[in-house]
Amino acid sequence: MLEIKNITKRFGEKTALEKLSFTVPEGSVFGLIGSNGSGKSTLLRIISGVFRPDEGSAEIDGECTFENPGVKEKCFFISDYPYYYNNSTVESLVNFYRDLYPTWNEEKYKKLCTIFPIGTKDRIVNMSKGMQRQAALMIALSVCPKYILLDEIFDGLDPVVRQLIKKLLMELVAENKTTVIIASHNLRELEDVCDHIGLIHKGGIVMEKELDEAKLGIHRIQAVFEEEKSEEFLKELDVVSLKKQGKMLMLTVKGDGQTIEEKIRAQKPVYMEMLPLTLEEVFISEMEAVGYDINNILEK
Ligand code: ADP
Ligand code: MG
């Protein structure tokens, strides 16, 4: 189990993470989402033991991750901007990681070499961003770590490779009970693989839930009334956003679906529909709920 306990991280005057706490259940695929600069990469660097938090701790199976080789053996981290030496090749990195990780699986590596179209003798610095990502993933998957931390892993990958990565990650979880933590702004991809999500905003956690539960807690409703409706009845609901076009209301409301439906039906709409939300819409609604004005940003 991974526990984030009351973590604060400052860079000079800037507080990147503030009193952040949550738990990632073992064997789950946890999507870390949040706007740019919200602190996702900083958190992954703390979990992997690269950064030391100013306060609090990241603990894996009850042990602090910072300067703890025993814990680091269980983790593999692919950062958003991995650093490679000028002459690094997949082969040279494999020679390094094979000795470093007791869980290294040579058979798996050989198999991945046939799946990924990557020259293992080619210099990594000369590869495209997407190819570099694939090279890093080949190694990460061959390590068969108990915890795998991936920062913006879908960046620069073509759709076929994105599908492949998702499939291979799912296999790793099934075979090895690996816990996966992926920070990404690609919500579409996260939606396919994650069972839990954590939303960070301004260095604090806004929401941490099972994905299905997050989707159940927020609803989009379209309702048409015979006459233009006073908005008075909406005061009983936790409305995140509201659009009104004459007799039609388009609402995003937090809370239990059945209760919301009953309250709106009591107003006798001539037409009403509850629409499912995608992860992207959940994200936007949750961000709006904390005062993040998406429309304002999109219009700029
Ligand atoms: P995200 O990955 O969610 O986009 P980051 O974790 O990269 O966000 O950054 C969070 C905040 O911390 C940003 O304001 C960023 O400028 C700041 N930050 C991150 N790393 C450093 C660093 N090494 N030095 C100074 N500020 C940093
Ligand atoms: Mg980042």
CSV table of C-alpha atoms and ligand atoms in Angstrom, one decimal:
chain,number,residue,atom,x,y,z
A,1,MET,CA,0.0,0.0,0.0
A,2,LEU,CA,1.2,3.5,-0.8
A,3,GLU,CA,0.4,6.2,1.8
A,4,ILE,CA,0.8,9.9,1.2
A,5,LYS,CA,0.9,11.4,4.7
A,6,ASN,CA,0.4,15.1,5.1
A,7,ILE,CA,3.1,16.1,2.5
A,8,THR,CA,4.2,19.6,2.1
A,9,LYS,CA,6.9,20.5,-0.5
A,10,ARG,CA,8.2,24.0,-1.1
A,11,PHE,CA,10.5,25.4,-3.7
A,12,GLY,CA,11.8,28.7,-2.2
A,13,GLU,CA,8.7,30.9,-1.7
A,14,LYS,CA,6.5,28.6,-3.8
A,15,THR,CA,4.5,25.8,-2.1
A,16,ALA,CA,4.1,23.1,-4.7
A,17,LEU,CA,2.2,20.6,-2.4
A,18,GLU,CA,0.4,21.5,0.8
A,19,LYS,CA,-0.6,19.0,3.5
A,20,LEU,CA,-1.4,16.3,0.9
A,21,SER,CA,-2.8,13.0,2.2
A,22,PHE,CA,-4.3,10.0,0.5
A,23,THR,CA,-3.9,6.3,0.2
A,24,VAL,CA,-3.4,4.2,-3.0
A,25,PRO,CA,-4.8,0.7,-2.5
A,26,GLU,CA,-2.5,-2.2,-3.4
A,27,GLY,CA,-3.0,-3.5,-7.0
A,28,SER,CA,-4.9,-0.5,-8.1
A,29,VAL,CA,-4.4,1.6,-11.1
A,30,PHE,CA,-4.4,5.2,-9.8
A,31,GLY,CA,-4.7,8.1,-12.1
A,32,LEU,CA,-3.3,11.4,-10.8
A,33,ILE,CA,-5.1,14.3,-12.5
A,34,GLY,CA,-4.9,18.0,-12.1
A,35,SER,CA,-4.3,21.2,-14.1
A,36,ASN,CA,-0.8,22.2,-15.2
A,37,GLY,CA,1.4,23.1,-12.2
A,38,SER,CA,-0.9,21.4,-9.7
A,39,GLY,CA,1.9,19.3,-8.3
A,40,LYS,CA,1.6,15.9,-10.0
A,41,SER,CA,5.2,15.5,-11.1
A,42,THR,CA,6.5,16.8,-7.8
A,43,LEU,CA,4.4,14.2,-6.0
A,44,LEU,CA,5.7,11.4,-8.2
A,45,ARG,CA,9.3,12.6,-7.5
A,46,ILE,CA,8.6,12.4,-3.8
A,47,ILE,CA,7.0,9.0,-4.0
A,48,SER,CA,9.9,7.7,-6.0
A,49,GLY,CA,12.3,9.1,-3.4
A,50,VAL,CA,13.9,11.7,-5.7
A,51,PHE,CA,12.7,14.6,-3.6
A,52,ARG,CA,12.5,14.9,0.1
A,53,PRO,CA,9.2,16.5,1.3
A,54,ASP,CA,9.5,19.4,3.7
A,55,GLU,CA,6.9,17.9,5.9
A,56,GLY,CA,5.1,14.6,6.0
A,57,SER,CA,6.1,11.4,4.2
A,58,ALA,CA,5.4,9.0,1.4
A,59,GLU,CA,5.3,5.4,2.6
A,60,ILE,CA,5.4,2.2,0.7
A,61,ASP,CA,4.3,-0.9,2.7
A,62,GLY,CA,4.8,1.2,5.8
A,63,GLU,CA,8.4,2.5,5.0
A,64,CYS,CA,9.5,6.0,4.0
A,65,THR,CA,10.6,6.1,0.3
A,66,PHE,CA,13.3,8.8,0.7
A,67,GLU,CA,16.9,7.4,0.7
A,68,ASN,CA,15.6,3.9,1.3
A,69,PRO,CA,17.1,1.4,-1.2
A,70,GLY,CA,14.9,-1.5,0.1
A,71,VAL,CA,11.8,0.5,-0.9
A,72,LYS,CA,13.3,1.8,-4.1
A,73,GLU,CA,13.8,-1.8,-5.3
A,74,LYS,CA,10.1,-2.2,-5.3
A,75,CYS,CA,9.5,1.0,-7.5
A,76,PHE,CA,10.2,2.0,-11.0
A,77,PHE,CA,9.6,5.6,-12.0
A,78,ILE,CA,9.5,7.0,-15.5
A,79,SER,CA,9.7,10.8,-15.2
A,80,ASP,CA,8.2,13.3,-17.6
A,81,TYR,CA,11.6,14.3,-18.8
A,82,PRO,CA,13.9,11.3,-18.4
A,83,TYR,CA,17.6,12.0,-18.6
A,84,TYR,CA,19.8,9.8,-20.8
A,85,TYR,CA,23.5,9.9,-21.3
A,86,ASN,CA,24.6,10.7,-24.8
A,87,ASN,CA,25.7,7.1,-25.5
A,88,SER,CA,22.9,5.3,-23.6
A,89,THR,CA,21.1,2.5,-25.5
A,90,VAL,CA,18.3,0.2,-24.4
A,91,GLU,CA,21.0,-2.5,-24.1
A,92,SER,CA,23.3,-0.5,-21.9
A,93,LEU,CA,20.3,0.5,-19.6
A,94,VAL,CA,19.2,-3.1,-19.5
A,95,ASN,CA,22.6,-4.1,-18.3
A,96,PHE,CA,22.4,-1.5,-15.5
A,97,TYR,CA,18.8,-2.3,-14.4
A,98,ARG,CA,19.2,-6.0,-14.6
A,99,ASP,CA,21.7,-5.9,-11.8
A,100,LEU,CA,19.8,-3.2,-9.9
A,101,TYR,CA,16.4,-4.9,-9.6
A,102,PRO,CA,16.1,-8.4,-8.2
A,103,THR,CA,12.7,-8.7,-9.9
A,104,TRP,CA,14.2,-8.2,-13.4
A,105,ASN,CA,12.5,-10.7,-15.8
A,106,GLU,CA,14.7,-11.6,-18.8
A,107,GLU,CA,12.0,-13.6,-20.5
A,108,LYS,CA,9.6,-10.7,-20.4
A,109,TYR,CA,12.3,-8.4,-21.8
A,110,LYS,CA,13.0,-10.7,-24.7
A,111,LYS,CA,9.3,-10.8,-25.4
A,112,LEU,CA,9.0,-7.0,-25.3
A,113,CYS,CA,11.9,-6.7,-27.7
A,114,THR,CA,9.8,-8.5,-30.3
A,115,ILE,CA,6.7,-6.4,-29.6
A,116,PHE,CA,8.2,-2.8,-29.5
A,117,PRO,CA,9.7,-1.6,-32.8
A,118,ILE,CA,12.8,-0.2,-31.0
A,119,GLY,CA,16.4,-0.8,-31.9
A,120,THR,CA,18.0,-1.9,-28.6
A,121,LYS,CA,21.5,-0.9,-29.9
A,122,ASP,CA,20.4,2.6,-31.0
A,123,ARG,CA,21.3,5.7,-29.0
A,124,ILE,CA,18.3,6.8,-27.0
A,125,VAL,CA,19.0,10.5,-27.3
A,126,ASN,CA,18.6,10.2,-31.1
A,127,MET,CA,15.1,8.6,-30.8
A,128,SER,CA,11.8,10.5,-31.1
A,129,LYS,CA,10.0,11.4,-27.9
A,130,GLY,CA,7.5,8.5,-28.5
A,131,MET,CA,10.3,6.0,-29.1
A,132,GLN,CA,12.1,7.1,-26.0
A,133,ARG,CA,8.9,6.5,-24.0
A,134,GLN,CA,8.6,3.0,-25.5
A,135,ALA,CA,12.3,2.3,-24.6
A,136,ALA,CA,11.7,3.4,-21.0
A,137,LEU,CA,8.5,1.3,-20.8
A,138,MET,CA,10.2,-1.8,-22.2
A,139,ILE,CA,12.6,-1.6,-19.3
A,140,ALA,CA,10.0,-0.6,-16.7
A,141,LEU,CA,7.8,-3.6,-17.6
A,142,SER,CA,10.7,-6.0,-17.6
A,143,VAL,CA,11.6,-5.0,-14.1
A,144,CYS,CA,8.1,-6.2,-13.0
A,145,PRO,CA,8.1,-3.8,-10.1
A,146,LYS,CA,5.6,-3.9,-7.3
A,147,TYR,CA,5.0,-0.2,-7.9
A,148,ILE,CA,5.2,1.6,-11.2
A,149,LEU,CA,5.1,5.4,-11.4
A,150,LEU,CA,4.5,7.0,-14.8
A,151,ASP,CA,4.5,10.7,-15.5
A,152,GLU,CA,2.7,11.8,-18.7
A,153,ILE,CA,3.4,8.4,-20.2
A,154,PHE,CA,1.0,8.7,-23.1
A,155,ASP,CA,2.7,11.8,-24.4
A,156,GLY,CA,4.1,11.5,-27.9
A,157,LEU,CA,2.8,8.0,-28.4
A,158,ASP,CA,0.7,7.1,-31.5
A,159,PRO,CA,-2.7,5.6,-30.9
A,160,VAL,CA,-1.6,2.0,-31.7
A,161,VAL,CA,1.2,2.2,-29.1
A,162,ARG,CA,-1.1,3.8,-26.6
A,163,GLN,CA,-3.4,0.8,-26.9
A,164,LEU,CA,-0.5,-1.5,-26.6
A,165,ILE,CA,0.8,0.2,-23.4
A,166,LYS,CA,-2.6,0.1,-21.8
A,167,LYS,CA,-2.8,-3.7,-22.5
A,168,LEU,CA,0.7,-4.4,-21.2
A,169,LEU,CA,0.0,-2.4,-18.0
A,170,MET,CA,-3.1,-4.3,-17.4
A,171,GLU,CA,-1.2,-7.6,-17.9
A,172,LEU,CA,1.4,-6.4,-15.4
A,173,VAL,CA,-1.3,-5.7,-12.8
A,174,ALA,CA,-3.0,-9.0,-13.4
A,175,GLU,CA,0.2,-11.1,-13.3
A,176,ASN,CA,2.2,-9.3,-10.8
A,177,LYS,CA,-0.3,-7.4,-8.7
A,178,THR,CA,1.6,-4.2,-9.5
A,179,THR,CA,0.2,-0.9,-8.2
A,180,VAL,CA,0.3,1.6,-11.0
A,181,ILE,CA,0.3,5.4,-10.5
A,182,ILE,CA,-0.1,7.5,-13.7
A,183,ALA,CA,0.0,11.2,-13.7
A,184,SER,CA,-1.5,12.4,-17.0
A,185,HIS,CA,-3.6,15.2,-18.5
A,186,ASN,CA,-4.8,12.6,-21.1
A,187,LEU,CA,-8.0,11.8,-19.3
A,188,ARG,CA,-9.3,9.7,-22.2
A,189,GLU,CA,-6.5,7.2,-21.8
A,190,LEU,CA,-6.7,7.3,-18.0
A,191,GLU,CA,-10.4,6.5,-18.1
A,192,ASP,CA,-9.6,3.2,-19.9
A,193,VAL,CA,-7.0,1.9,-17.4
A,194,CYS,CA,-7.6,3.5,-14.0
A,195,ASP,CA,-9.9,2.2,-11.3
A,196,HIS,CA,-9.0,5.0,-8.8
A,197,ILE,CA,-8.4,8.7,-9.5
A,198,GLY,CA,-7.0,11.5,-7.4
A,199,LEU,CA,-7.5,15.1,-8.4
A,200,ILE,CA,-4.9,17.6,-7.2
A,201,HIS,CA,-5.5,21.3,-7.3
A,202,LYS,CA,-3.0,23.9,-6.1
A,203,GLY,CA,-1.0,21.3,-4.3
A,204,GLY,CA,-3.9,19.8,-2.4
A,205,ILE,CA,-6.1,16.9,-3.0
A,206,VAL,CA,-9.6,17.8,-4.1
A,207,MET,CA,-11.0,14.4,-4.7
A,208,GLU,CA,-9.8,10.8,-4.3
A,209,LYS,CA,-12.2,8.1,-5.3
A,210,GLU,CA,-12.9,5.0,-7.2
A,211,LEU,CA,-13.5,6.1,-10.8
A,212,ASP,CA,-17.0,4.6,-10.9
A,213,GLU,CA,-17.9,6.3,-7.7
A,214,ALA,CA,-16.5,9.6,-8.9
A,215,LYS,CA,-18.8,9.3,-11.9
A,216,LEU,CA,-21.7,8.4,-9.8
A,217,GLY,CA,-21.3,11.5,-7.6
A,218,ILE,CA,-21.8,14.0,-10.4
A,219,HIS,CA,-24.5,14.2,-13.0
A,220,ARG,CA,-25.4,16.2,-16.1
A,221,ILE,CA,-29.1,16.8,-16.5
A,222,GLN,CA,-31.0,18.3,-19.4
A,223,ALA,CA,-34.5,19.4,-18.6
A,224,VAL,CA,-37.1,21.3,-20.6
A,225,PHE,CA,-40.1,23.0,-18.9
A,226,GLU,CA,-43.3,24.3,-20.3
A,227,GLU,CA,-42.6,27.8,-19.1
A,228,GLU,CA,-39.4,29.5,-18.2
A,229,LYS,CA,-38.5,28.3,-14.7
A,230,SER,CA,-37.5,30.3,-11.7
A,231,GLU,CA,-34.2,29.1,-10.4
A,232,GLU,CA,-35.4,29.0,-6.9
A,233,PHE,CA,-35.8,25.2,-6.7
A,234,LEU,CA,-32.1,24.7,-7.6
A,235,LYS,CA,-31.1,26.0,-4.2
A,236,GLU,CA,-32.0,22.5,-2.9
A,237,LEU,CA,-29.4,21.0,-5.2
A,238,ASP,CA,-25.6,21.2,-5.2
A,239,VAL,CA,-25.3,22.8,-8.7
A,240,VAL,CA,-21.8,23.0,-10.1
A,241,SER,CA,-22.8,24.6,-13.4
A,242,LEU,CA,-26.0,25.9,-15.0
A,243,LYS,CA,-26.8,26.9,-18.5
A,244,LYS,CA,-30.2,28.3,-19.3
A,245,GLN,CA,-31.6,28.6,-22.8
A,246,GLY,CA,-35.2,29.8,-22.5
A,247,LYS,CA,-37.2,26.9,-21.3
A,248,MET,CA,-34.3,24.5,-21.3
A,249,LEU,CA,-31.9,23.9,-18.4
A,250,MET,CA,-28.5,22.2,-18.7
A,251,LEU,CA,-27.3,21.4,-15.2
A,252,THR,CA,-24.2,19.7,-13.7
A,253,VAL,CA,-25.1,18.7,-10.2
A,254,LYS,CA,-23.2,16.9,-7.4
A,255,GLY,CA,-24.9,14.2,-5.3
A,256,ASP,CA,-27.0,11.1,-5.4
A,257,GLY,CA,-28.5,10.6,-8.9
A,258,GLN,CA,-31.9,9.4,-7.7
A,259,THR,CA,-32.4,12.3,-5.2
A,260,ILE,CA,-31.5,14.8,-7.9
A,261,GLU,CA,-33.8,13.2,-10.4
A,262,GLU,CA,-36.7,13.2,-8.0
A,263,LYS,CA,-36.2,16.9,-7.1
A,264,ILE,CA,-36.2,17.9,-10.7
A,265,ARG,CA,-39.1,15.7,-11.7
A,266,ALA,CA,-41.1,17.3,-8.9
A,267,GLN,CA,-40.9,20.5,-11.0
A,268,LYS,CA,-42.7,18.7,-13.7
A,269,PRO,CA,-40.4,19.1,-16.7
A,270,VAL,CA,-41.9,18.2,-20.1
A,271,TYR,CA,-38.7,16.4,-20.9
A,272,MET,CA,-35.7,15.3,-18.7
A,273,GLU,CA,-32.6,13.3,-19.3
A,274,MET,CA,-29.7,12.3,-17.0
A,275,LEU,CA,-26.6,12.1,-19.1
A,276,PRO,CA,-23.5,10.1,-18.2
A,277,LEU,CA,-20.2,12.1,-17.6
A,278,THR,CA,-16.8,11.2,-19.0
A,279,LEU,CA,-13.8,11.5,-16.8
A,280,GLU,CA,-13.0,14.8,-18.6
A,281,GLU,CA,-16.4,16.2,-17.7
A,282,VAL,CA,-16.0,15.0,-14.1
A,283,PHE,CA,-12.6,16.7,-14.0
A,284,ILE,CA,-14.0,20.0,-15.4
A,285,SER,CA,-16.9,19.9,-13.0
A,286,GLU,CA,-14.8,19.2,-10.0
A,287,MET,CA,-12.4,22.0,-11.0
A,288,GLU,CA,-15.3,24.4,-11.5
A,289,ALA,CA,-16.5,23.4,-8.0
A,290,VAL,CA,-13.2,24.6,-6.5
A,291,GLY,CA,-13.5,27.9,-8.4
A,292,TYR,CA,-11.4,27.1,-11.5
A,293,ASP,CA,-13.1,29.0,-14.3
A,294,ILE,CA,-12.6,26.7,-17.3
A,295,ASN,CA,-14.6,28.8,-19.8
A,296,ASN,CA,-12.5,31.8,-18.9
A,297,ILE,CA,-9.3,29.9,-19.6
A,298,LEU,CA,-10.6,28.4,-22.8
A,299,GLU,CA,-11.6,31.8,-24.2
A,300,LYS,CA,-8.3,33.4,-23.5
B,1,ADP,P1,2.4,19.3,-12.7
B,1,ADP,O1,3.2,18.1,-12.9
B,1,ADP,O2,1.1,19.0,-12.0
B,1,ADP,O3,2.2,20.1,-13.9
B,1,ADP,P2,4.7,20.2,-11.1
B,1,ADP,O4,4.7,19.2,-10.0
B,1,ADP,O5,5.6,20.0,-12.2
B,1,ADP,O6,3.2,20.3,-11.6
B,1,ADP,O7,4.9,21.6,-10.5
B,1,ADP,C1,4.1,22.1,-9.3
B,1,ADP,C2,4.6,23.5,-9.0
B,1,ADP,O8,6.0,23.4,-8.5
B,1,ADP,C3,4.8,24.5,-10.2
B,1,ADP,O9,4.4,25.7,-9.8
B,1,ADP,C4,6.2,24.4,-10.6
B,1,ADP,O10,6.6,25.6,-11.2
B,1,ADP,C5,6.9,24.2,-9.2
B,1,ADP,N1,8.1,23.4,-9.3
B,1,ADP,C6,8.2,22.1,-9.7
B,1,ADP,N2,9.5,21.6,-9.7
B,1,ADP,C7,10.2,22.7,-9.3
B,1,ADP,C8,11.7,22.9,-9.1
B,1,ADP,N3,12.5,21.9,-9.3
B,1,ADP,N4,12.0,24.2,-8.7
B,1,ADP,C9,11.2,25.1,-8.5
B,1,ADP,N5,9.8,25.0,-8.7
B,1,ADP,C10,9.4,23.8,-9.1
B,2,MG,MG,3.9,17.2,-14.6
